[in-house]
Amino acid sequence: MEGGVGLDGHLTDWFRLNKFTQQLRDFQAPSGGPPPQQYQQTGAGYNPGYEHQQGQQPPYSGGGGNQDQAAGQNGQGFQYSKCNGRRKALLVGINYFGQKGQLGGCINDVQNVHRFICQRFGYQPDDIVVLTDDKQDPRTLPTRDNIIRGMQWLVDGAQADDALFFHYSGHGTQQDDRDGDEGDDGDEAICPLDYERAGLIIDDDSDHTLLVKPLPPGARLTAIFDSCHSGTVMDLPYIYSTEGKIKGPDYFGKETQQNLMGAARHLAMGNTAGAAMGLFGAAKGAFGTNRAEAKTKKMKESAADVVMWSGCKDSQTSADTQEAGQATGAMSYAFISALTKYPEQSYQQLLNTVRDEMKGRYSQKPQLSACHPIDVSLRFVA
């Protein structure tokens, strides 16, 4: 999350190769333009009350079936949860009081989400662990050890049809990819209260290993990450577009674009050797991206029912802002607002309505991902 001070944070056949080659031919370096939009604190927006507003239909098609109809083995190696078993939640909010990059809305986010999931989805306070840095008890501070213990508690004993909920609001960052499963060459991570001393919690070894791998088929985990660079912070291999389609790998990442622009400059100067090297570098980057995607799918698929909502893409930051006169994370606020306006939504509809809550005021793009292909027309439950 970003506030007043930011935290520094195979192609396997000739058809795909030919398609990429055509994309290289069609590529044009982007022209100059205004700098990226800066986040502005605002008090505008929808005030997310907690009363049900039955009868209102979301403005996007795609709703229909419910989780009960889809539950059970579907012949594809995974199982939906009916979400009628035990409910447990872990909520983490870190304002980093007195530290560089202090934030304002993360603890408020946890309080709002706590109230929302209890009233809307039937979670009980006794089954919710809250870690925030406004407490005196060292056991409830969002340190690295406490967050990891909380994750272990959350998934311990999980069974089919259970519903688990994880919410994190705080700083997020990236570091160099260590095992080649990231198309952008960066591992995503969250920043515990004591990250400068104890270290980050990284997608490979913690977020996925601790929260996803222990879950049995049919156990649901809903995760929300309101943090910078959070698009693939759980390493879930299937990311969905607002049209409900699984996104392919981004062959035109930053490094690929730089190689293509370099090739264009060399070509304009008549330096064919330099242009060829640039094109080779771009193609090499695209091959690497595709290999990373294949590796992620092979290693990170799960028979459990895991879905994640992130505040932004891996390349973006998430806003720590003001809404309705209260400090808040933009994603946490938008998620509650969208479901308060339209309580009955499909996954696809919810992705669109959450984005609508941010449209025109924030440049970040919330993402929906899953550990297996899902029917995005199913009604979202948590």
Short mmCIF file of C-alpha atoms in Angstrom, two decimals, residues 43 48 64 122 129 148 150 166 188 251 266 281 291 307 326 351 377:
data_model
loop_
_atom_site.label_atom_id
_atom_site.label_comp_id
_atom_site.label_asym_id
_atom_site.label_seq_id
_atom_site.Cartn_x
_atom_site.Cartn_y
_atom_site.Cartn_z
CA GLY A 43 -13.73 12.05 0.89
CA PRO A 48 -20.67 1.49 2.70
CA GLY A 64 -26.60 -17.29 -12.26
CA GLY A 122 -22.01 -15.14 9.38
CA VAL A 129 -7.99 -13.56 14.87
CA ILE A 148 2.80 -16.89 10.06
CA GLY A 150 -1.99 -16.91 12.32
CA PHE A 166 -7.85 -13.85 5.11
CA GLU A 188 5.68 -10.42 -4.46
CA TYR A 251 4.63 -11.06 -23.11
CA HIS A 266 18.83 0.84 -33.68
CA GLY A 281 16.23 -10.02 -26.13
CA ARG A 291 8.00 -20.90 -19.08
CA VAL A 307 -9.83 -17.30 -4.60
CA GLN A 326 -12.20 8.01 7.24
CA LEU A 351 -14.64 -7.81 -10.11
CA SER A 377 -20.84 -16.86 -13.22
#
